[in-house]
GROMACS .gro file of C-alpha atoms in nm:
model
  283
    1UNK     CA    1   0.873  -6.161  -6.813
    2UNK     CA    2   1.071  -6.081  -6.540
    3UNK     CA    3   1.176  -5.709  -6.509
    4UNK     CA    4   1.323  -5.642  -6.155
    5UNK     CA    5   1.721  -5.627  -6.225
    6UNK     CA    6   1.909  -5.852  -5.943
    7UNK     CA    7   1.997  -5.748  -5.609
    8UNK     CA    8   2.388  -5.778  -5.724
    9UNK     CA    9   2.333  -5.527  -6.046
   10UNK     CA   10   2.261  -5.198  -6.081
   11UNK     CA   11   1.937  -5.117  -6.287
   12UNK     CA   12   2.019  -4.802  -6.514
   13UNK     CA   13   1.873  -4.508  -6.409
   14UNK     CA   14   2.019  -4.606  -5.992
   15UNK     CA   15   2.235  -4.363  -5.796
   16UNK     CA   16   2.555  -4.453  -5.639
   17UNK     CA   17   2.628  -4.328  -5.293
   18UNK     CA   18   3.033  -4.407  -5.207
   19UNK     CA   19   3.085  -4.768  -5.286
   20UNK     CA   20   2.727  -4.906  -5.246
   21UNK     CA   21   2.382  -4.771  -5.345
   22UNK     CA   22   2.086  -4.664  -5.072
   23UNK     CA   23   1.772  -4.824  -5.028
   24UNK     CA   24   1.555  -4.509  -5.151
   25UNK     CA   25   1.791  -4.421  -5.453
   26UNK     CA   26   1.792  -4.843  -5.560
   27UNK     CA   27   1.414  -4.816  -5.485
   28UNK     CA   28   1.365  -4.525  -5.667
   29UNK     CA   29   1.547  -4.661  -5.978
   30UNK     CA   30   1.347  -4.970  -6.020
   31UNK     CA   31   1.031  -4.773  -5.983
   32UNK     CA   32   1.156  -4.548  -6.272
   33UNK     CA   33   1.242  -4.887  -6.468
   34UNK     CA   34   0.914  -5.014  -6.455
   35UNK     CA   35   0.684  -4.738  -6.635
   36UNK     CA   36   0.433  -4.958  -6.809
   37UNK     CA   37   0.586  -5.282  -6.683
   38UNK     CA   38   0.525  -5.668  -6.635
   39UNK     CA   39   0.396  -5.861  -6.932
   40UNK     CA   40   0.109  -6.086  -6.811
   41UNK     CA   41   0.051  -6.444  -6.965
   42UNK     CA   42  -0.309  -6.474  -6.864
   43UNK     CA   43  -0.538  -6.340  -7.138
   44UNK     CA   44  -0.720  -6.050  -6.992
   45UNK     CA   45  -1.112  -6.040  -6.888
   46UNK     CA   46  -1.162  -5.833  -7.169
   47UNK     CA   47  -1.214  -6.024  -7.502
   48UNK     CA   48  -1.036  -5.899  -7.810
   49UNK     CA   49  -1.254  -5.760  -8.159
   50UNK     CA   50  -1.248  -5.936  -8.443
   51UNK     CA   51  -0.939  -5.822  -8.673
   52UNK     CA   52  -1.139  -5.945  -9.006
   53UNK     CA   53  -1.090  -5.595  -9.221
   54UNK     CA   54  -1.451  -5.440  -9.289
   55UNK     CA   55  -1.387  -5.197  -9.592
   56UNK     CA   56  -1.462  -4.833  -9.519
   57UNK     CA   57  -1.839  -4.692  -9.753
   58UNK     CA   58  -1.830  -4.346  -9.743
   59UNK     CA   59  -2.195  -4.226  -9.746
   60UNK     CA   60  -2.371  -4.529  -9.540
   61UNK     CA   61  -2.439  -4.428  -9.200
   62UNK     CA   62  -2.194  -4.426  -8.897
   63UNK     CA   63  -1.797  -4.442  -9.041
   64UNK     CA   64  -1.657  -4.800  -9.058
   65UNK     CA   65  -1.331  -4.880  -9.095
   66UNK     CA   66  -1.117  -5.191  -9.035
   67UNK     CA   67  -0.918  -5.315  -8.705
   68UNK     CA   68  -0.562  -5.210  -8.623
   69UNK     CA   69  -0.424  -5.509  -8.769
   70UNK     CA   70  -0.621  -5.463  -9.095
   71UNK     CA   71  -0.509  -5.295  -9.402
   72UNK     CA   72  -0.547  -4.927  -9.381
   73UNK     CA   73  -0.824  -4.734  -9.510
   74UNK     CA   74  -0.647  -4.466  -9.677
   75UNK     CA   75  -0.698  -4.590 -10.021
   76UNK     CA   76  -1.039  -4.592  -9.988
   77UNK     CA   77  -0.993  -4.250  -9.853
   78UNK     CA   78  -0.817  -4.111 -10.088
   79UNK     CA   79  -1.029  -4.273 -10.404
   80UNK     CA   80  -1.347  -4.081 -10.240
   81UNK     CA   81  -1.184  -3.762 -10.247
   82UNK     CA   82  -1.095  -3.796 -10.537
   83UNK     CA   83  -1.473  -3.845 -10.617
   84UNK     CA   84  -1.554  -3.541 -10.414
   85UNK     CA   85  -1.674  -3.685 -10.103
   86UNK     CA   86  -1.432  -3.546  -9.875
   87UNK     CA   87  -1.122  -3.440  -9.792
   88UNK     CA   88  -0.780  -3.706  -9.672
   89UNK     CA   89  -0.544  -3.529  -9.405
   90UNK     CA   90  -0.204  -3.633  -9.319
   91UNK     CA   91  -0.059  -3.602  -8.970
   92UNK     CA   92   0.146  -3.358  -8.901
   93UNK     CA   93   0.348  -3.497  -8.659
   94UNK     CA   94   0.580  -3.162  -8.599
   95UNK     CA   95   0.228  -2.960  -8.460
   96UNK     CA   96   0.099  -3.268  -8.323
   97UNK     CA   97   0.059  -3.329  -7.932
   98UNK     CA   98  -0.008  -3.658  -7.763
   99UNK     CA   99   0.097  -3.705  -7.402
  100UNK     CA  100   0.074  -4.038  -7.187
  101UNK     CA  101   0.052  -4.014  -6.851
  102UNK     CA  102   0.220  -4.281  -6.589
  103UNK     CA  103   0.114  -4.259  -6.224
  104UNK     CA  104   0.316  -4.401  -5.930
  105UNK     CA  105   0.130  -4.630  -5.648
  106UNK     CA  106   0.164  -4.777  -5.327
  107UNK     CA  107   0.308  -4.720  -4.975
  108UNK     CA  108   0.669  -4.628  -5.120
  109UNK     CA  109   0.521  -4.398  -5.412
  110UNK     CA  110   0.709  -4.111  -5.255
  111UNK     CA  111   1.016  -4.283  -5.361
  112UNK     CA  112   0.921  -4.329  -5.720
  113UNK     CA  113   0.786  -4.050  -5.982
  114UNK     CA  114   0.538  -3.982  -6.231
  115UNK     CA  115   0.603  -3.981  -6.582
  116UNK     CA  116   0.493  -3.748  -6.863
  117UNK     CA  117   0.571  -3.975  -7.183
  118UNK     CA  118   0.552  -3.825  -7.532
  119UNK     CA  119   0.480  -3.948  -7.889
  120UNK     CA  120   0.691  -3.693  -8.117
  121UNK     CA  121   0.650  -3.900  -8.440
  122UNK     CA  122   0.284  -3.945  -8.459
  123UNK     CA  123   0.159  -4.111  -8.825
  124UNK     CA  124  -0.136  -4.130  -8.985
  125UNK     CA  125  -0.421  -3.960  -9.192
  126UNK     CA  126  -0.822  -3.854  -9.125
  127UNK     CA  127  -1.100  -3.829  -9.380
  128UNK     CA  128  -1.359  -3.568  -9.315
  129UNK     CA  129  -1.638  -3.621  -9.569
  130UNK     CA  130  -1.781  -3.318  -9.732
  131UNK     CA  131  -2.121  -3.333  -9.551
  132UNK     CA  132  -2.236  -3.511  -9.231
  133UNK     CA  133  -1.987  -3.732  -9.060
  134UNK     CA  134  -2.098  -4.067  -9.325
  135UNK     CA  135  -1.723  -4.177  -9.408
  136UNK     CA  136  -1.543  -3.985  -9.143
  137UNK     CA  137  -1.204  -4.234  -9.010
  138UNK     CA  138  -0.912  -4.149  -8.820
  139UNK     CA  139  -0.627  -4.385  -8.844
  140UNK     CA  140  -0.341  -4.319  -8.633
  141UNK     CA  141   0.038  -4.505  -8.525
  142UNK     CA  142   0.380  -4.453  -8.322
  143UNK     CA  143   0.674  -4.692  -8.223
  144UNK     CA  144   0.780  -4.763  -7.898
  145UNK     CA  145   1.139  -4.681  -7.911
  146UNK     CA  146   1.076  -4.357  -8.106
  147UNK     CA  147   0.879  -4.187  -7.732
  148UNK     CA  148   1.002  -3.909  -7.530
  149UNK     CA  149   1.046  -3.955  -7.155
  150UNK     CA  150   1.005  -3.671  -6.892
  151UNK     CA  151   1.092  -3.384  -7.088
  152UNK     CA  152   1.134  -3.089  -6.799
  153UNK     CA  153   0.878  -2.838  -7.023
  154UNK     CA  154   0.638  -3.106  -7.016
  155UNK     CA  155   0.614  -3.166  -6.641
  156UNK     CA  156   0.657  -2.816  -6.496
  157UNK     CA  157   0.295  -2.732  -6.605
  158UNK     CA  158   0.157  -3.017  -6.432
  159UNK     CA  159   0.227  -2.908  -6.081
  160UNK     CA  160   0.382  -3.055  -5.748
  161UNK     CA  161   0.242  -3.391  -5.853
  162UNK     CA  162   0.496  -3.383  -6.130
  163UNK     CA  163   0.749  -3.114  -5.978
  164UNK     CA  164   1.072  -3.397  -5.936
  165UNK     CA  165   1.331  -3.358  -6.201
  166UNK     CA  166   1.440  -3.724  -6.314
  167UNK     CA  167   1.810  -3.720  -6.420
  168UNK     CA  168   1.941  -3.824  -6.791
  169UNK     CA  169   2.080  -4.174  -6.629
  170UNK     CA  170   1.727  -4.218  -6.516
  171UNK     CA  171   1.536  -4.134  -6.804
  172UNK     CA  172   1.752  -4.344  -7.001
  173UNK     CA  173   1.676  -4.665  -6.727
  174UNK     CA  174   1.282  -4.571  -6.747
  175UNK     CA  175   1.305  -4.610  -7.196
  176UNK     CA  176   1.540  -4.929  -7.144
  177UNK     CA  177   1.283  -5.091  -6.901
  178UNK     CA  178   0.998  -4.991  -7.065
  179UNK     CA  179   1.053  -5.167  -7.408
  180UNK     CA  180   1.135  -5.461  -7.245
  181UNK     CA  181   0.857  -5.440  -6.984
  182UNK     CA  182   0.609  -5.401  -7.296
  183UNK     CA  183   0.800  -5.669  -7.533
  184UNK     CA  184   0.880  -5.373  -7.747
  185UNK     CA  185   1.106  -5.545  -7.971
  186UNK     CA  186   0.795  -5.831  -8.054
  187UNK     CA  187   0.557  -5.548  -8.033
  188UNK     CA  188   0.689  -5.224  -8.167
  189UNK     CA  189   0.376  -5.053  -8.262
  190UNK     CA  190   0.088  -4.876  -8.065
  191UNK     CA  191  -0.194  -4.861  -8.357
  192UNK     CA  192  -0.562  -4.676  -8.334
  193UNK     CA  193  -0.829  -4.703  -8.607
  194UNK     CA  194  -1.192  -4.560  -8.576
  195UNK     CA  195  -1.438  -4.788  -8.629
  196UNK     CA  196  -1.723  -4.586  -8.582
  197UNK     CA  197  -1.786  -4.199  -8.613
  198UNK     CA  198  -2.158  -4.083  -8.414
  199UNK     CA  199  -2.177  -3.765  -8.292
  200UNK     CA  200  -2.195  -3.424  -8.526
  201UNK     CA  201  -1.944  -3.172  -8.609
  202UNK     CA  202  -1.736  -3.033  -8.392
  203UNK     CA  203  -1.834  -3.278  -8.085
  204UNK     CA  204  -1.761  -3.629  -8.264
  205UNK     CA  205  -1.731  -3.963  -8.081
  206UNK     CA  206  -1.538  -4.239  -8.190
  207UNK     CA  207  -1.503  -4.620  -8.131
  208UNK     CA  208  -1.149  -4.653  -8.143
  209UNK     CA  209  -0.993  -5.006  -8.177
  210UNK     CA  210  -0.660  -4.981  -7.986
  211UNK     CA  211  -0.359  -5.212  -8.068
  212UNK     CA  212  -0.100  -5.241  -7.844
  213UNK     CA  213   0.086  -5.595  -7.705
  214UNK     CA  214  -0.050  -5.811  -7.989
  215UNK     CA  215  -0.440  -5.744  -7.810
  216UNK     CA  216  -0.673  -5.535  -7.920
  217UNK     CA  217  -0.948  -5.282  -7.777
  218UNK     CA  218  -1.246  -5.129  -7.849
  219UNK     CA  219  -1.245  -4.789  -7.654
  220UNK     CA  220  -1.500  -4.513  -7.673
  221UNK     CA  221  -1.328  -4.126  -7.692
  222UNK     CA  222  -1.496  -3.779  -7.722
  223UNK     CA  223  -1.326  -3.524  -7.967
  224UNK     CA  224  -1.379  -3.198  -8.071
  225UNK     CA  225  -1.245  -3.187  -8.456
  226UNK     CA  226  -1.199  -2.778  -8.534
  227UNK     CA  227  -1.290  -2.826  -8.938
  228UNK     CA  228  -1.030  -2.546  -9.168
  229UNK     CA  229  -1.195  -2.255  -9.275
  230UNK     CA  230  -1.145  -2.070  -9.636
  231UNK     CA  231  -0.990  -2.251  -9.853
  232UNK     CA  232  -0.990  -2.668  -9.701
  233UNK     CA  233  -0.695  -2.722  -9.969
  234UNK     CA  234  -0.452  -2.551  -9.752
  235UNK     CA  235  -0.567  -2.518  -9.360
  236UNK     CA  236  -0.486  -2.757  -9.110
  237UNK     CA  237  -0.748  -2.959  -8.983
  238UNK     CA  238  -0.774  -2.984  -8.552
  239UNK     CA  239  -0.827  -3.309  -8.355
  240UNK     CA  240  -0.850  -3.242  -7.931
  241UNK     CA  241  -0.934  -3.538  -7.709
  242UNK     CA  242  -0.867  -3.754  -7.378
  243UNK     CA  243  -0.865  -4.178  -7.347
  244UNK     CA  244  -0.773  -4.362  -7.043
  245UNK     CA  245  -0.577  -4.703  -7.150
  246UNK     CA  246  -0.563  -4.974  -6.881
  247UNK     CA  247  -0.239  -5.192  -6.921
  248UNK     CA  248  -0.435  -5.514  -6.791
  249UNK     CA  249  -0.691  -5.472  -7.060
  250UNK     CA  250  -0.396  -5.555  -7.342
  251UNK     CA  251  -0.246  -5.803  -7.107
  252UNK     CA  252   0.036  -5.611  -6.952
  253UNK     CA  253   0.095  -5.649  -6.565
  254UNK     CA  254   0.134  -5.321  -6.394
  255UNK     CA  255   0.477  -5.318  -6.215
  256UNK     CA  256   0.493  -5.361  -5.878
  257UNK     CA  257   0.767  -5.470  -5.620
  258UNK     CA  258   0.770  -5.524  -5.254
  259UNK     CA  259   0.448  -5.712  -5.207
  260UNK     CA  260   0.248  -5.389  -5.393
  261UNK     CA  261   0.460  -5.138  -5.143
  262UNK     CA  262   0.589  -4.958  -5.478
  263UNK     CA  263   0.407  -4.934  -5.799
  264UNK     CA  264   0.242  -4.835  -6.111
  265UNK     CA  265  -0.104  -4.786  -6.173
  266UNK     CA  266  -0.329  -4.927  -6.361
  267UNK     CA  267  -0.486  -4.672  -6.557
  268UNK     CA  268  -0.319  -4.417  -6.840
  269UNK     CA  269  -0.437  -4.113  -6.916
  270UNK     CA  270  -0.385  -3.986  -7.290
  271UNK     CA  271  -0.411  -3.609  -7.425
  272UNK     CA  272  -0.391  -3.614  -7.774
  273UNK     CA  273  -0.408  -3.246  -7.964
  274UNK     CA  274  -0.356  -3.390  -8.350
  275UNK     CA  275  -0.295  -3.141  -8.660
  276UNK     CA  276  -0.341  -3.283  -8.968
  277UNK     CA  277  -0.273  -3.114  -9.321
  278UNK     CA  278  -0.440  -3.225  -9.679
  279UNK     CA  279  -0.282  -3.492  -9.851
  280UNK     CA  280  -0.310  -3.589 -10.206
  281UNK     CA  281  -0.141  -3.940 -10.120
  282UNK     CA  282  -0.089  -4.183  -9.875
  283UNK     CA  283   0.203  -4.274  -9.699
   0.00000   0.00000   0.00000
């Protein structure tokens, strides 16, 4: 997919200076175009799960659940807390905090910037089982063309690194870029499932099977899950952790121009602060 714009058009997002446009500001615009760009064609080294559902057993060991692309667990969920197993929470996307991180690269990074992205309509539910962590699944989901891109509030804590203030022409260029970059239209949907749950109240790790680009991931992420005290019916359960997502791994070509001079890396860093409140239903 190709994603630089011509030399004879103006990527949104680019700066006019009189009648033409300067090298740094045309630079600078294409760099802000290609957040999380290129889509490669090559599979990637990494080879994809199986996305056969396995059906969730509350009570037998480690937490199993099916693969992004499977049907979701919260039926299952639900049916065992309705048995008195555990408890089913539903995202609260309003309290909810995930934050991707996009890091510039290369020689010409200077003329580029970093990118604070954020997911403002997080869905999804956990089950926390009454005892142990036997059962315990997360299942969350967001759409591409619902993120946030370089709020101001969300950069200014993150220091000199993140200190530039992209303008609205740019930020708009960056979304536009991105969803095609990513194929968002084919691909709308970034989806995460546990399949696993080891570990032991509050420190839990999961195996996380990531879907993103029509590939999907097995990743391994440390959480700390704050449990509601009193009364569970009406407390807001606490999910804190950290994941590092690698475009190539999901077949997506970090953007690059000028023979690597200007560029994205590789690696994305995720903070994700979830809030989730009971549920007597799924969505």
């Amino acid at each position: 997919m190709q994603v630089l714009t011509p030399a004879n058009e103006v990527p949104p997002g680019a700066h006019r200076r009189g009648g033409g446009r300067s090298a740094a500001s045309a630079i600078a615009a294409l760099m802000l175009g290609g957040a999380l760009a290129g889509c490669g064609t090559a599979p990637p080294a990494t080879t994809p799960i199986a996305t056969t559902p396995t059906a969730t057993t509350p009570g037998a060991g480690a937490s199993e659940a099916s693969s992004p692309q499977g049907p979701s667990s919260c039926t299952a969920w639900l049916a065992a807390q309705q048995r008195g197993e555990g408890r089913l929470y539903r995202v609260d996307a309003a309290t909810s905090q995930v934050r991707i991180h996009v890091f510039r690269a290369g020689r010409l990074a200077k003329f580029g910037h970093n990118h604070v992205i954020g997911v403002e309509r997080l869905t999804g539910q956990v089950f926390v089982p009454t005892d142990g962590i036997a059962g315990a699944g997360v299942e969350l989901a967001f759409r591409l063309d619902d993120l946030a891109i370089d709020k101001p509030e969300w950069r200014a804590p993150l220091g000199p690194e993140f200190a530039s203030t992209p303008s609205a022409s740019d930020v708009a260029g960056t979304r536009a870029n991105l969803l095609r970059a990513v194929d968002g239209e084919r691909f709308p949907v970034i989806a995460m499932r546990s399949t696993a749950v080891a570990g032991a109240f509050p420190v839990l790790a999961l195996k996380l099977a990531v879907n993103w680009h029509g590939q999907t991931r097995l990743l391994d992420v440390p959480v700390r899950v704050v449990r509601p005290a009193g009364d569970a019916g009406r407390s807001v359960l606490r999910t804190q952790g950290a994941l590092v997502l690698r475009q190539s791994d999901f077949g997506i070509t970090p953007f690059s121009i000028l023979g690597g001079l200007l560029a994205i890396q590789d690696e994305l860093t995720v903070d994700v602060d979830v809030a989730a409140v009971p549920a007597v239903a799924c969505d």
